[in-house]
Amino acid sequence: MTARGVFYVHSAPPALSPHIEWAAAGVLGVPVSLEWADQAAAPGTLRAELHWEGRPGTAAGITSALRNWKLVRFEATEDPTPGSDGVRYSFTPSLGVFSGVIGANGDIMVPEDRLRSVMANAAVGKATLEHELDRLLGTPWDNELEPFRRAGDGAPVRWLHAAV
């Protein structure tokens, strides 16, 4: 079965660009050469976008490969496949990784056990319900990444088919 998704590097220092390509290639199983562009939202950094096809779980693999790189902002998405939900991973140096299941209409779908945990924490005063729901929906990540997303509007798109 083949999955599709997009890997967005929202900002990275130029020196890391070949390392990011190597990390993505290690997950995809084929050489990766991204078309890098200046990132206007963070002068001195670069951005790139890669549309990919590969096995289900590829977005998680890319995220795992890059999650400890504290100078990179990125997102990896994976469209749903039969038997698998869609997913979006977002990473910022200040917040770490966000993972959200994506419904057919593009909404974040929050699993029942995560909602119950949030409600329990709010009930005992560990956090406010509003704060916890914002985190479940990825609001802090969206707030931090939105300027970087907008700066990439009109960027070139490239497709890569992984070895399956």
Coordinates of N, CA, C and O in Angstrom, one line a residue:
M1 N 0.8 -1.2 0.0 CA 0.0 0.0 0.0 C 0.9 1.2 0.0 O 1.9 1.3 0.6
T2 N 0.5 2.2 -0.7 CA 1.2 3.5 -0.8 C 0.5 4.6 -0.1 O -0.7 4.8 -0.3
A3 N 1.3 5.4 0.6 CA 0.7 6.6 1.2 C 1.4 7.8 0.6 O 2.4 7.7 -0.1
R4 N 0.7 9.0 0.7 CA 1.2 10.2 0.2 C 1.2 11.2 1.3 O 0.4 11.2 2.2
G5 N 2.1 12.2 1.2 CA 2.2 13.2 2.2 C 3.1 14.4 1.7 O 3.6 14.4 0.5
V6 N 3.3 15.3 2.6 CA 4.2 16.4 2.3 C 5.1 16.6 3.5 O 4.7 16.5 4.7
F7 N 6.3 16.9 3.2 CA 7.3 17.3 4.2 C 7.7 18.7 4.0 O 8.2 19.1 2.9
Y8 N 7.4 19.6 4.9 CA 7.7 21.0 4.9 C 8.8 21.3 5.8 O 8.7 21.1 7.0
V9 N 9.9 21.8 5.3 CA 10.9 22.4 6.2 C 10.7 23.9 6.2 O 10.8 24.6 5.2
H10 N 10.2 24.4 7.3 CA 9.8 25.8 7.4 C 11.0 26.7 7.6 O 11.0 27.8 7.1
S11 N 12.0 26.2 8.4 CA 13.2 27.0 8.5 C 14.3 26.1 9.0 O 14.1 25.2 9.9
A12 N 15.5 26.3 8.4 CA 16.6 25.5 8.8 C 17.9 26.3 8.4 O 17.9 27.0 7.4
P13 N 18.9 26.3 9.2 CA 20.2 26.9 8.8 C 20.7 26.3 7.5 O 20.6 25.1 7.4
P14 N 21.3 27.1 6.7 CA 21.8 26.5 5.4 C 22.8 25.3 5.6 O 22.7 24.3 4.8
A15 N 23.6 25.3 6.7 CA 24.5 24.2 6.9 C 23.8 22.9 7.2 O 24.4 21.8 6.9
L16 N 22.6 22.9 7.6 CA 21.8 21.7 7.9 C 21.1 21.1 6.7 O 20.6 20.0 6.7
S17 N 21.0 21.9 5.6 CA 20.2 21.4 4.4 C 20.7 20.0 3.9 O 19.8 19.2 3.7
P18 N 21.9 19.8 3.7 CA 22.3 18.4 3.2 C 22.0 17.3 4.2 O 21.6 16.2 3.9
H19 N 22.1 17.6 5.5 CA 21.8 16.7 6.5 C 20.3 16.3 6.6 O 19.9 15.2 6.8
I20 N 19.4 17.3 6.4 CA 18.0 17.1 6.3 C 17.7 16.2 5.1 O 16.9 15.3 5.2
E21 N 18.3 16.5 4.0 CA 18.1 15.7 2.8 C 18.5 14.2 3.0 O 17.8 13.3 2.6
W22 N 19.6 14.0 3.7 CA 20.1 12.7 4.0 C 19.1 12.0 5.0 O 18.9 10.8 4.8
A23 N 18.6 12.7 6.0 CA 17.7 12.1 6.9 C 16.4 11.7 6.2 O 15.9 10.6 6.4
A24 N 15.9 12.5 5.3 CA 14.7 12.2 4.6 C 14.9 11.0 3.6 O 14.1 10.1 3.5
A25 N 16.1 11.0 3.0 CA 16.4 9.9 2.1 C 16.5 8.6 2.9 O 16.1 7.5 2.4
G26 N 17.0 8.6 4.1 CA 17.1 7.4 4.9 C 15.8 6.9 5.2 O 15.6 5.6 5.3
V27 N 14.8 7.7 5.4 CA 13.4 7.2 5.6 C 12.7 6.8 4.4 O 12.1 5.7 4.3
L28 N 12.9 7.6 3.3 CA 12.2 7.3 2.0 C 12.8 6.1 1.2 O 12.2 5.5 0.4
G29 N 14.1 5.9 1.4 CA 14.8 4.9 0.7 C 15.3 5.2 -0.7 O 15.6 4.4 -1.5
V30 N 15.2 6.5 -1.0 CA 15.7 7.0 -2.3 C 16.4 8.3 -2.0 O 16.1 9.0 -1.0
P31 N 17.3 8.7 -2.9 CA 18.0 10.0 -2.8 C 17.0 11.2 -2.8 O 16.0 11.2 -3.5
V32 N 17.3 12.2 -1.9 CA 16.4 13.3 -1.8 C 17.3 14.6 -2.1 O 18.3 14.7 -1.5
S33 N 16.8 15.4 -3.0 CA 17.4 16.7 -3.3 C 16.3 17.7 -3.3 O 15.5 17.8 -4.2
L34 N 16.3 18.5 -2.2 CA 15.3 19.5 -2.1 C 15.7 20.8 -2.8 O 16.8 21.1 -2.9
E35 N 14.6 21.6 -3.2 CA 14.9 22.9 -3.8 C 14.7 23.9 -2.6 O 13.6 24.2 -2.2
W36 N 15.9 24.4 -2.2 CA 15.9 25.3 -1.0 C 15.7 26.7 -1.4 O 16.1 27.2 -2.5
A37 N 14.9 27.5 -0.6 CA 14.7 28.9 -0.9 C 14.9 29.7 0.4 O 14.7 29.1 1.5
D38 N 15.2 30.9 0.3 CA 15.3 31.8 1.5 C 13.9 31.8 2.3 O 12.9 31.9 1.7
Q39 N 14.0 31.8 3.6 CA 12.8 31.9 4.4 C 12.7 33.3 4.9 O 13.4 33.7 5.8
A40 N 11.8 34.0 4.4 CA 11.6 35.5 4.7 C 11.2 35.7 6.1 O 11.5 36.7 6.7
A41 N 10.5 34.7 6.8 CA 10.1 34.9 8.2 C 11.3 34.7 9.1 O 11.1 35.1 10.3
A42 N 12.4 34.2 8.7 CA 13.6 34.0 9.6 C 14.8 34.2 8.7 O 15.4 33.3 8.2
P43 N 15.2 35.5 8.4 CA 16.3 35.7 7.6 C 17.6 34.9 8.0 O 17.8 34.8 9.2
G44 N 18.2 34.4 7.0 CA 19.4 33.6 7.2 C 19.1 32.1 7.3 O 20.0 31.3 7.5
T45 N 17.8 31.8 7.2 CA 17.4 30.4 7.1 C 16.8 30.0 5.8 O 16.5 30.9 5.0
L46 N 16.7 28.7 5.5 CA 16.1 28.3 4.3 C 14.8 27.5 4.5 O 14.6 27.0 5.7
R47 N 14.0 27.3 3.5 CA 12.8 26.5 3.5 C 12.8 25.6 2.3 O 13.4 25.9 1.3
A48 N 12.0 24.5 2.4 CA 11.9 23.6 1.3 C 10.6 22.8 1.5 O 10.1 22.7 2.6
E49 N 10.1 22.2 0.5 CA 8.9 21.4 0.5 C 9.1 20.2 -0.4 O 9.6 20.3 -1.5
L50 N 8.6 19.0 0.1 CA 8.7 17.8 -0.6 C 7.4 17.0 -0.5 O 7.0 16.7 0.5
H51 N 6.8 16.8 -1.7 CA 5.6 15.9 -1.8 C 6.2 14.5 -2.0 O 7.0 14.3 -2.9
W52 N 5.7 13.5 -1.2 CA 6.3 12.2 -1.3 C 5.2 11.1 -1.4 O 4.1 11.4 -1.1
E53 N 5.6 10.0 -1.9 CA 4.8 8.8 -1.9 C 5.7 7.7 -1.3 O 6.9 7.6 -1.7
G54 N 5.1 6.9 -0.4 CA 5.9 5.8 0.2 C 5.0 5.0 1.0 O 3.8 5.0 0.9
R55 N 5.6 4.2 1.9 CA 4.8 3.3 2.7 C 4.1 4.1 3.9 O 4.6 5.1 4.3
P56 N 3.0 3.6 4.4 CA 2.3 4.2 5.5 C 3.3 4.3 6.7 O 4.1 3.4 6.9
G57 N 3.3 5.4 7.4 CA 4.2 5.6 8.5 C 5.4 6.5 8.1 O 6.3 6.8 9.0
T58 N 5.5 6.9 6.9 CA 6.6 7.7 6.4 C 6.7 9.0 7.1 O 7.8 9.5 7.5
A59 N 5.6 9.7 7.3 CA 5.6 11.0 8.0 C 6.1 10.8 9.4 O 6.9 11.6 9.9
A60 N 5.8 9.7 10.1 CA 6.3 9.5 11.4 C 7.8 9.2 11.4 O 8.5 9.7 12.3
G61 N 8.2 8.5 10.4 CA 9.7 8.2 10.2 C 10.5 9.5 10.0 O 11.5 9.7 10.6
I62 N 10.0 10.4 9.2 CA 10.7 11.7 9.0 C 10.7 12.5 10.3 O 11.8 13.0 10.7
T63 N 9.6 12.5 11.0 CA 9.6 13.2 12.3 C 10.5 12.6 13.3 O 11.3 13.4 13.9
S64 N 10.6 11.3 13.4 CA 11.5 10.7 14.3 C 12.9 11.0 13.9 O 13.8 11.2 14.8
A65 N 13.2 11.0 12.7 CA 14.6 11.3 12.2 C 15.1 12.7 12.5 O 16.3 13.0 12.7
L66 N 14.1 13.7 12.6 CA 14.5 15.1 12.8 C 14.1 15.7 14.2 O 14.4 16.8 14.4
R67 N 13.4 14.9 15.0 CA 12.8 15.5 16.2 C 13.8 16.1 17.2 O 13.4 16.9 18.1
N68 N 15.0 15.7 17.1 CA 16.0 16.2 18.1 C 16.9 17.4 17.5 O 17.8 17.8 18.1
W69 N 16.5 17.8 16.3 CA 17.3 18.9 15.6 C 16.7 20.2 16.1 O 15.7 20.6 15.5
K70 N 17.4 20.8 17.0 CA 16.8 22.0 17.7 C 16.9 23.3 16.9 O 16.4 24.3 17.3
L71 N 17.4 23.3 15.6 CA 17.5 24.5 14.8 C 16.5 24.4 13.6 O 16.6 25.3 12.7
V72 N 15.7 23.4 13.6 CA 14.8 23.2 12.4 C 13.3 23.3 12.8 O 13.0 22.8 13.9
R73 N 12.5 24.0 12.0 CA 11.1 24.0 12.2 C 10.5 23.2 11.0 O 10.9 23.5 9.8
F74 N 9.6 22.2 11.2 CA 9.1 21.4 10.1 C 7.8 20.8 10.4 O 7.3 20.8 11.6
E75 N 7.1 20.4 9.3 CA 5.9 19.6 9.5 C 6.0 18.5 8.5 O 6.6 18.6 7.4
A76 N 5.4 17.3 8.9 CA 5.3 16.2 8.0 C 3.8 15.7 8.0 O 3.3 15.5 9.1
T77 N 3.2 15.6 6.9 CA 1.8 15.2 6.8 C 1.7 13.9 6.0 O 2.6 13.5 5.2
E78 N 0.7 13.1 6.4 CA 0.4 11.9 5.6 C -1.1 11.8 5.4 O -1.8 11.9 6.4
D79 N -1.5 11.6 4.2 CA -2.9 11.4 3.9 C -3.4 10.1 4.4 O -2.6 9.1 4.5
P80 N -4.7 10.0 4.6 CA -5.2 8.7 5.0 C -5.1 7.6 3.9 O -5.1 7.9 2.7
T81 N -5.0 6.4 4.3 CA -5.0 5.2 3.4 C -6.0 4.2 4.0 O -6.4 4.4 5.2
P82 N -6.4 3.2 3.2 CA -7.3 2.2 3.8 C -6.7 1.6 5.1 O -5.6 1.1 5.1
G83 N -7.4 1.8 6.2 CA -6.9 1.2 7.5 C -6.0 2.2 8.3 O -5.6 1.9 9.4
S84 N -5.7 3.4 7.7 CA -4.9 4.3 8.5 C -5.5 5.7 8.3 O -5.9 6.1 7.3
D85 N -5.5 6.4 9.5 CA -6.0 7.8 9.5 C -4.9 8.7 8.9 O -3.7 8.3 8.9
G86 N -5.3 9.9 8.5 CA -4.3 10.9 8.1 C -3.6 11.4 9.4 O -4.2 11.3 10.5
V87 N -2.5 12.0 9.2 CA -1.8 12.5 10.4 C -0.9 13.7 10.0 O -0.5 13.9 8.8
R88 N -0.7 14.6 11.0 CA 0.2 15.8 10.8 C 1.1 15.8 12.0 O 0.6 15.8 13.1
Y89 N 2.4 16.0 11.7 CA 3.4 16.2 12.8 C 3.9 17.6 12.6 O 4.3 17.9 11.4
S90 N 4.0 18.3 13.6 CA 4.6 19.7 13.6 C 5.7 19.7 14.6 O 5.6 19.2 15.7
F91 N 6.8 20.4 14.3 CA 7.9 20.5 15.2 C 8.4 21.9 15.2 O 8.7 22.5 14.2
T92 N 8.6 22.4 16.4 CA 9.3 23.7 16.6 C 10.3 23.5 17.7 O 10.1 22.7 18.6
P93 N 11.5 24.2 17.7 CA 12.5 24.1 18.7 C 11.9 24.3 20.1 O 12.3 23.7 21.1
S94 N 11.0 25.3 20.3 CA 10.6 25.7 21.6 C 9.4 24.8 22.1 O 9.3 24.6 23.3
L95 N 8.7 24.1 21.2 CA 7.5 23.3 21.7 C 7.8 21.8 21.5 O 7.0 21.0 22.1
G96 N 8.7 21.4 20.7 CA 8.9 20.0 20.4 C 7.9 19.5 19.4 O 7.5 20.3 18.5
V97 N 7.4 18.2 19.5 CA 6.6 17.6 18.4 C 5.1 17.6 18.8 O 4.8 17.3 20.0
F98 N 4.3 18.0 17.9 CA 2.9 17.8 18.0 C 2.4 16.8 17.0 O 2.9 16.7 15.8
S99 N 1.5 15.9 17.4 CA 1.0 14.9 16.5 C -0.5 15.0 16.5 O -1.1 15.0 17.6
G100 N -1.1 15.1 15.4 CA -2.6 15.1 15.3 C -3.1 14.2 14.2 O -2.6 14.2 13.1
V101 N -4.2 13.5 14.5 CA -4.9 12.7 13.5 C -5.8 13.7 12.7 O -6.5 14.5 13.3
I102 N -5.8 13.5 11.4 CA -6.5 14.5 10.5 C -7.7 13.7 9.9 O -7.5 12.7 9.3
G103 N -8.8 14.4 10.1 CA -10.0 13.8 9.4 C -10.1 14.1 8.0 O -9.3 14.9 7.4
A104 N -11.1 13.6 7.3 CA -11.2 13.7 5.8 C -11.4 15.2 5.5 O -11.0 15.6 4.4
N105 N -12.0 16.0 6.3 CA -12.2 17.4 6.0 C -11.0 18.3 6.5 O -11.1 19.5 6.3
G106 N -10.0 17.7 7.0 CA -8.8 18.5 7.4 C -8.8 18.9 8.9 O -7.8 19.5 9.3
D107 N -9.8 18.5 9.6 CA -9.8 18.9 11.0 C -9.0 17.9 11.8 O -8.8 16.7 11.5
I108 N -8.4 18.4 13.0 CA -7.7 17.6 13.9 C -8.8 16.7 14.6 O -9.8 17.3 15.1
M109 N -8.6 15.4 14.7 CA -9.5 14.5 15.4 C -8.8 14.1 16.7 O -7.7 13.6 16.7
V110 N -9.5 14.4 17.8 CA -8.9 14.1 19.1 C -9.4 12.8 19.7 O -10.6 12.6 19.8
P111 N -8.5 11.8 19.9 CA -8.9 10.5 20.4 C -9.6 10.6 21.8 O -9.2 11.5 22.6
E112 N -10.5 9.7 22.1 CA -11.2 9.8 23.3 C -10.3 9.7 24.6 O -10.6 10.4 25.5
D113 N -9.3 8.9 24.6 CA -8.5 8.8 25.8 C -7.7 10.0 26.0 O -7.5 10.4 27.2
R114 N -7.3 10.8 25.0 CA -6.7 12.0 25.2 C -7.6 13.1 25.8 O -7.2 13.9 26.7
L115 N -8.9 13.1 25.3 CA -9.9 14.0 25.9 C -10.1 13.7 27.4 O -10.2 14.6 28.2
R116 N -10.2 12.4 27.7 CA -10.5 12.0 29.1 C -9.3 12.4 30.0 O -9.5 12.9 31.1
S117 N -8.1 12.3 29.5 CA -6.9 12.7 30.3 C -6.9 14.2 30.5 O -6.7 14.7 31.7
V118 N -7.3 15.0 29.5 CA -7.3 16.4 29.6 C -8.4 16.8 30.7 O -8.2 17.7 31.5
M119 N -9.6 16.2 30.6 CA -10.7 16.5 31.5 C -10.3 16.2 32.9 O -10.6 16.9 33.9
A120 N -9.6 15.0 33.1 CA -9.1 14.6 34.5 C -8.1 15.6 35.0 O -8.2 16.0 36.2
N121 N -7.2 16.0 34.2 CA -6.2 17.0 34.6 C -6.8 18.3 35.0 O -6.4 19.0 36.0
A122 N -7.8 18.8 34.2 CA -8.5 20.0 34.5 C -9.3 19.9 35.8 O -9.4 20.9 36.6
A123 N -9.9 18.8 36.0 CA -10.7 18.6 37.2 C -9.9 18.7 38.5 O -10.5 19.1 39.5
V124 N -8.7 18.3 38.5 CA -7.9 18.3 39.7 C -7.0 19.5 39.7 O -6.1 19.7 40.6
G125 N -7.2 20.4 38.8 CA -6.4 21.7 38.8 C -5.0 21.7 38.2 O -4.3 22.6 38.4
K126 N -4.6 20.6 37.6 CA -3.3 20.5 37.0 C -3.1 21.5 35.8 O -2.0 21.9 35.5
A127 N -4.2 21.8 35.1 CA -4.2 22.7 34.0 C -5.6 23.2 33.7 O -6.6 22.6 34.2
T128 N -5.7 24.3 33.0 CA -7.1 24.7 32.6 C -7.5 23.9 31.4 O -6.7 23.5 30.6
L129 N -8.8 23.7 31.3 CA -9.4 22.9 30.2 C -9.1 23.6 28.9 O -8.7 22.9 27.9
E130 N -9.2 24.9 28.8 CA -8.9 25.7 27.6 C -7.5 25.5 27.1 O -7.2 25.2 26.0
H131 N -6.5 25.6 28.1 CA -5.1 25.4 27.7 C -4.8 24.0 27.2 O -4.2 23.8 26.2
E132 N -5.4 23.0 27.9 CA -5.2 21.6 27.4 C -5.8 21.3 26.1 O -5.2 20.6 25.3
L133 N -7.0 21.9 25.9 CA -7.7 21.6 24.6 C -6.9 22.3 23.4 O -6.7 21.8 22.3
D134 N -6.3 23.5 23.7 CA -5.5 24.2 22.7 C -4.3 23.3 22.3 O -3.9 23.2 21.2
R135 N -3.7 22.7 23.3 CA -2.5 21.8 23.1 C -3.0 20.6 22.3 O -2.3 20.1 21.4
L136 N -4.1 20.0 22.6 CA -4.6 18.8 21.8 C -4.9 19.2 20.4 O -4.7 18.3 19.5
L137 N -5.3 20.4 20.1 CA -5.6 20.8 18.8 C -4.3 21.4 18.0 O -4.4 21.7 16.9
G138 N -3.2 21.5 18.7 CA -2.0 22.0 18.1 C -1.9 23.5 18.0 O -1.1 24.0 17.2
T139 N -2.7 24.2 18.7 CA -2.8 25.7 18.6 C -1.5 26.4 18.8 O -1.1 27.2 18.0
P140 N -0.7 26.0 19.9 CA 0.6 26.7 20.0 C 1.5 26.4 18.8 O 2.3 27.4 18.4
W141 N 1.5 25.3 18.2 CA 2.3 25.0 17.1 C 1.9 25.8 15.9 O 2.7 26.3 15.1
D142 N 0.6 25.8 15.7 CA 0.0 26.6 14.6 C 0.4 28.1 14.7 O 0.8 28.7 13.7
N143 N 0.3 28.6 15.9 CA 0.6 30.0 16.2 C 2.1 30.3 15.8 O 2.4 31.3 15.2
E144 N 3.0 29.4 16.2 CA 4.4 29.6 15.9 C 4.7 29.4 14.5 O 5.6 30.1 13.9
L145 N 4.1 28.4 13.8 CA 4.5 28.1 12.5 C 3.8 28.9 11.4 O 4.3 29.0 10.3
E146 N 2.7 29.6 11.7 CA 1.9 30.3 10.7 C 2.7 31.3 9.9 O 2.6 31.4 8.7
P147 N 3.5 32.1 10.6 CA 4.4 33.1 9.8 C 5.3 32.4 8.8 O 5.6 32.9 7.7
F148 N 5.8 31.2 9.2 CA 6.7 30.4 8.3 C 5.9 29.8 7.1 O 6.4 29.7 6.0
R149 N 4.7 29.4 7.4 CA 3.9 28.8 6.3 C 3.5 29.9 5.3 O 3.6 29.6 4.1
R150 N 3.1 31.0 5.8 CA 2.8 32.1 4.9 C 4.0 32.6 4.0 O 3.8 32.9 2.8
A151 N 5.1 32.6 4.6 CA 6.3 33.0 3.8 C 6.7 32.0 2.7 O 7.4 32.3 1.8
G152 N 6.1 30.8 2.8 CA 6.4 29.8 1.8 C 5.3 29.7 0.7 O 5.4 28.9 -0.3
D153 N 4.3 30.6 0.7 CA 3.3 30.6 -0.3 C 3.9 30.9 -1.7 O 4.8 31.8 -1.8
G154 N 3.6 30.1 -2.7 CA 4.1 30.3 -4.0 C 5.4 29.6 -4.2 O 6.0 29.7 -5.3
A155 N 5.9 28.8 -3.2 CA 7.2 28.1 -3.4 C 7.0 26.9 -4.4 O 5.9 26.4 -4.5
P156 N 8.1 26.5 -5.0 CA 8.0 25.4 -5.9 C 7.7 24.1 -5.2 O 8.0 23.9 -4.1
V157 N 7.0 23.3 -6.0 CA 6.5 22.0 -5.4 C 7.3 20.9 -6.2 O 7.5 20.9 -7.4
R158 N 7.7 19.8 -5.4 CA 8.4 18.7 -6.0 C 7.9 17.4 -5.5 O 7.7 17.3 -4.3
W159 N 7.7 16.5 -6.4 CA 7.2 15.1 -6.0 C 8.3 14.2 -5.9 O 9.2 14.2 -6.8
L160 N 8.3 13.3 -5.0 CA 9.3 12.2 -4.9 C 8.6 10.9 -4.6 O 7.8 10.8 -3.7
H161 N 8.9 9.9 -5.3 CA 8.3 8.5 -5.1 C 9.4 7.7 -4.5 O 10.5 7.5 -5.0
A162 N 9.0 7.2 -3.3 CA 9.9 6.3 -2.5 C 10.0 4.9 -3.1 O 9.1 4.5 -3.8
A163 N 11.0 4.2 -2.7 CA 11.1 2.8 -3.0 C 10.2 2.1 -2.1 O 10.3 2.2 -0.9
V164 N 9.3 1.4 -2.6 CA 8.3 0.7 -1.8 C 8.6 -0.8 -1.7 O 8.9 -1.4 -2.7

